Amino acid sequence: EFKDAVRKEKDAVIKIGSGETVTVRVPTHEDGRCIFWEFATDYYDIGFGLYFEWSQVQSNTVTVHVSDSSEEEEEDGEDGS
């Protein structure tokens, strides 16, 4: 039911291929207390993580970055981790 409703909202769907990582940066309000996220998968093959960054945001725009797994490994190696 949820997946059928979301499919109708083309702007609300991000299709992620095998081995890809999607980073969604969501600016928050300083008095905010929670973030709500829904996702769905056809084959139960999903990993999900949430990271919080303390930073001053210049914009209230949500940004999305898609990378394949090799890009993520390169980024992890840059800081020595």
Short mmCIF file of N, CA and C in Angstrom, two decimals:
data_model
loop_
_atom_site.label_atom_id
_atom_site.label_comp_id
_atom_site.label_asym_id
_atom_site.label_seq_id
_atom_site.Cartn_x
_atom_site.Cartn_y
_atom_site.Cartn_z
N GLU A 1 0.82 -1.19 0.00
CA GLU A 1 0.00 0.00 0.00
C GLU A 1 0.87 1.27 0.00
N PHE A 2 1.89 1.30 0.89
CA PHE A 2 2.79 2.46 0.94
C PHE A 2 3.53 2.62 -0.38
N LYS A 3 4.08 1.52 -0.91
CA LYS A 3 4.83 1.59 -2.17
C LYS A 3 3.95 2.05 -3.32
N ASP A 4 2.72 1.61 -3.37
CA ASP A 4 1.80 2.05 -4.43
C ASP A 4 1.54 3.55 -4.35
N ALA A 5 1.36 4.06 -3.15
CA ALA A 5 1.11 5.49 -2.97
C ALA A 5 2.34 6.30 -3.37
N VAL A 6 3.52 5.84 -3.00
CA VAL A 6 4.75 6.57 -3.30
C VAL A 6 5.04 6.56 -4.80
N ARG A 7 4.76 5.47 -5.47
CA ARG A 7 5.01 5.39 -6.92
C ARG A 7 4.27 6.48 -7.69
N LYS A 8 3.14 6.91 -7.17
CA LYS A 8 2.35 7.96 -7.83
C LYS A 8 3.01 9.33 -7.68
N GLU A 9 3.86 9.50 -6.69
CA GLU A 9 4.56 10.76 -6.43
C GLU A 9 5.96 10.65 -7.02
N LYS A 10 6.11 10.94 -8.29
CA LYS A 10 7.39 10.76 -8.98
C LYS A 10 8.54 11.51 -8.31
N ASP A 11 8.28 12.68 -7.75
CA ASP A 11 9.33 13.46 -7.10
C ASP A 11 9.75 12.87 -5.76
N ALA A 12 8.97 11.96 -5.22
CA ALA A 12 9.26 11.38 -3.91
C ALA A 12 10.03 10.07 -4.01
N VAL A 13 10.34 9.62 -5.22
CA VAL A 13 10.98 8.32 -5.42
C VAL A 13 12.42 8.50 -5.87
N ILE A 14 13.33 7.82 -5.19
CA ILE A 14 14.72 7.74 -5.62
C ILE A 14 15.02 6.26 -5.79
N LYS A 15 15.31 5.84 -7.01
CA LYS A 15 15.66 4.44 -7.26
C LYS A 15 17.16 4.30 -7.10
N ILE A 16 17.58 3.37 -6.25
CA ILE A 16 18.98 3.17 -5.95
C ILE A 16 19.39 1.81 -6.48
N GLY A 17 20.40 1.79 -7.34
CA GLY A 17 20.87 0.55 -7.92
C GLY A 17 21.78 -0.22 -6.98
N SER A 18 22.05 -1.45 -7.33
CA SER A 18 22.94 -2.30 -6.54
C SER A 18 24.31 -1.64 -6.42
N GLY A 19 24.83 -1.56 -5.21
CA GLY A 19 26.14 -0.98 -4.98
C GLY A 19 26.17 0.53 -4.88
N GLU A 20 25.03 1.19 -5.06
CA GLU A 20 24.99 2.65 -4.98
C GLU A 20 24.69 3.10 -3.55
N THR A 21 25.17 4.28 -3.24
CA THR A 21 24.89 4.92 -1.96
C THR A 21 24.26 6.27 -2.24
N VAL A 22 23.23 6.60 -1.51
CA VAL A 22 22.58 7.90 -1.67
C VAL A 22 22.72 8.67 -0.36
N THR A 23 23.21 9.88 -0.47
CA THR A 23 23.32 10.77 0.69
C THR A 23 22.29 11.87 0.53
N VAL A 24 21.42 11.99 1.50
CA VAL A 24 20.39 13.04 1.49
C VAL A 24 20.69 13.96 2.66
N ARG A 25 21.00 15.20 2.37
CA ARG A 25 21.27 16.19 3.42
C ARG A 25 20.00 17.01 3.65
N VAL A 26 19.53 16.96 4.89
CA VAL A 26 18.29 17.63 5.26
C VAL A 26 18.60 18.68 6.33
N PRO A 27 18.48 19.97 5.99
CA PRO A 27 18.70 20.99 7.01
C PRO A 27 17.63 20.88 8.10
N THR A 28 18.02 21.12 9.32
CA THR A 28 17.08 21.00 10.43
C THR A 28 16.92 22.34 11.14
N HIS A 29 15.84 22.45 11.85
CA HIS A 29 15.57 23.64 12.66
C HIS A 29 16.26 23.45 14.01
N GLU A 30 16.84 24.51 14.55
CA GLU A 30 17.60 24.37 15.80
C GLU A 30 16.74 23.87 16.96
N ASP A 31 15.44 24.08 16.91
CA ASP A 31 14.55 23.56 17.96
C ASP A 31 13.96 22.20 17.59
N GLY A 32 14.37 21.64 16.46
CA GLY A 32 13.84 20.36 16.01
C GLY A 32 14.24 19.23 16.94
N ARG A 33 13.40 18.21 17.00
CA ARG A 33 13.65 17.10 17.90
C ARG A 33 13.66 15.74 17.21
N CYS A 34 13.17 15.67 15.98
CA CYS A 34 13.13 14.36 15.32
C CYS A 34 13.14 14.54 13.80
N ILE A 35 13.48 13.46 13.12
CA ILE A 35 13.38 13.40 11.67
C ILE A 35 12.60 12.13 11.34
N PHE A 36 11.75 12.21 10.36
CA PHE A 36 10.89 11.09 9.99
C PHE A 36 11.22 10.69 8.56
N TRP A 37 11.43 9.41 8.32
CA TRP A 37 11.83 8.92 7.01
C TRP A 37 11.13 7.61 6.75
N GLU A 38 10.60 7.45 5.54
CA GLU A 38 10.01 6.17 5.14
C GLU A 38 10.72 5.68 3.89
N PHE A 39 10.94 4.38 3.81
CA PHE A 39 11.54 3.80 2.62
C PHE A 39 10.95 2.42 2.38
N ALA A 40 11.12 1.93 1.17
CA ALA A 40 10.58 0.62 0.80
C ALA A 40 11.56 -0.09 -0.11
N THR A 41 11.49 -1.40 -0.12
CA THR A 41 12.33 -2.22 -0.99
C THR A 41 11.50 -3.37 -1.53
N ASP A 42 11.83 -3.82 -2.72
CA ASP A 42 11.12 -4.96 -3.29
C ASP A 42 11.68 -6.30 -2.81
N TYR A 43 12.99 -6.34 -2.50
CA TYR A 43 13.63 -7.62 -2.19
C TYR A 43 14.31 -7.64 -0.83
N TYR A 44 13.96 -6.73 0.06
CA TYR A 44 14.50 -6.68 1.42
C TYR A 44 16.02 -6.57 1.43
N ASP A 45 16.58 -5.87 0.46
CA ASP A 45 18.03 -5.76 0.32
C ASP A 45 18.47 -4.31 0.53
N ILE A 46 18.19 -3.79 1.71
CA ILE A 46 18.47 -2.37 1.95
C ILE A 46 19.29 -2.21 3.23
N GLY A 47 20.20 -1.27 3.19
CA GLY A 47 20.93 -0.85 4.38
C GLY A 47 20.58 0.61 4.62
N PHE A 48 20.55 1.02 5.86
CA PHE A 48 20.13 2.38 6.17
C PHE A 48 20.96 2.89 7.33
N GLY A 49 21.46 4.10 7.20
CA GLY A 49 22.22 4.72 8.28
C GLY A 49 21.84 6.17 8.40
N LEU A 50 22.06 6.72 9.56
CA LEU A 50 21.74 8.12 9.81
C LEU A 50 22.92 8.76 10.53
N TYR A 51 23.40 9.86 10.00
CA TYR A 51 24.52 10.59 10.60
C TYR A 51 24.07 12.02 10.84
N PHE A 52 24.52 12.59 11.94
CA PHE A 52 24.17 13.97 12.27
C PHE A 52 25.42 14.82 12.20
N GLU A 53 25.35 15.95 11.52
CA GLU A 53 26.47 16.88 11.42
C GLU A 53 26.09 18.20 12.07
N TRP A 54 26.95 18.72 12.94
CA TRP A 54 26.76 20.05 13.50
C TRP A 54 27.38 21.04 12.55
N SER A 55 26.58 21.86 11.92
CA SER A 55 27.11 22.89 11.04
C SER A 55 26.05 23.96 10.81
N GLN A 56 26.52 25.15 10.50
CA GLN A 56 25.61 26.24 10.16
C GLN A 56 25.20 26.07 8.71
N VAL A 57 23.92 26.08 8.46
CA VAL A 57 23.40 25.86 7.11
C VAL A 57 22.99 27.20 6.52
N GLN A 58 23.41 27.43 5.27
CA GLN A 58 23.08 28.68 4.59
C GLN A 58 21.74 28.60 3.85
N SER A 59 21.23 27.39 3.66
CA SER A 59 20.03 27.20 2.86
C SER A 59 19.14 26.15 3.50
N ASN A 60 17.86 26.20 3.21
CA ASN A 60 16.92 25.18 3.68
C ASN A 60 16.64 24.14 2.60
N THR A 61 17.52 24.05 1.62
CA THR A 61 17.34 23.14 0.50
C THR A 61 17.81 21.73 0.87
N VAL A 62 17.00 20.74 0.53
CA VAL A 62 17.39 19.34 0.69
C VAL A 62 18.26 18.98 -0.50
N THR A 63 19.43 18.35 -0.26
CA THR A 63 20.31 17.95 -1.35
C THR A 63 20.42 16.43 -1.38
N VAL A 64 20.60 15.89 -2.58
CA VAL A 64 20.72 14.45 -2.78
C VAL A 64 21.96 14.18 -3.61
N HIS A 65 22.80 13.23 -3.16
CA HIS A 65 24.00 12.84 -3.90
C HIS A 65 23.99 11.32 -4.04
N VAL A 66 24.12 10.83 -5.27
CA VAL A 66 24.17 9.40 -5.54
C VAL A 66 25.59 9.04 -5.94
N SER A 67 26.15 8.00 -5.31
CA SER A 67 27.49 7.54 -5.67
C SER A 67 27.51 6.02 -5.68
N ASP A 68 28.44 5.45 -6.45
CA ASP A 68 28.56 4.00 -6.41
C ASP A 68 29.49 3.62 -5.27
N SER A 69 29.58 2.34 -4.94
CA SER A 69 30.32 1.91 -3.77
C SER A 69 31.81 2.25 -3.85
N SER A 70 32.41 2.30 -5.04
CA SER A 70 33.83 2.61 -5.15
C SER A 70 34.10 4.06 -4.77
N GLU A 71 33.17 4.98 -5.06
CA GLU A 71 33.33 6.38 -4.65
C GLU A 71 33.31 6.49 -3.14
N GLU A 72 32.44 5.75 -2.48
CA GLU A 72 32.35 5.78 -1.02
C GLU A 72 33.65 5.28 -0.41
N GLU A 73 34.23 4.20 -0.95
CA GLU A 73 35.47 3.66 -0.43
C GLU A 73 36.60 4.66 -0.58
N GLU A 74 36.66 5.38 -1.70
CA GLU A 74 37.68 6.40 -1.91
C GLU A 74 37.54 7.51 -0.89
N GLU A 75 36.32 7.98 -0.63
CA GLU A 75 36.09 9.04 0.34
C GLU A 75 36.49 8.58 1.73
N ASP A 76 36.19 7.33 2.10
CA ASP A 76 36.56 6.81 3.41
C ASP A 76 38.07 6.78 3.58
N GLY A 77 38.79 6.47 2.52
CA GLY A 77 40.24 6.37 2.59
C GLY A 77 40.94 7.71 2.68
N GLU A 78 40.31 8.79 2.28
CA GLU A 78 40.94 10.10 2.26
C GLU A 78 41.26 10.61 3.66
N ASP A 79 40.45 10.28 4.66
CA ASP A 79 40.70 10.80 5.99
C ASP A 79 41.45 9.81 6.87
N GLY A 80 41.94 8.73 6.27
CA GLY A 80 42.75 7.78 7.00
C GLY A 80 41.97 6.71 7.73
N SER A 81 40.65 6.67 7.57
CA SER A 81 39.87 5.64 8.26
C SER A 81 39.70 4.41 7.42
#
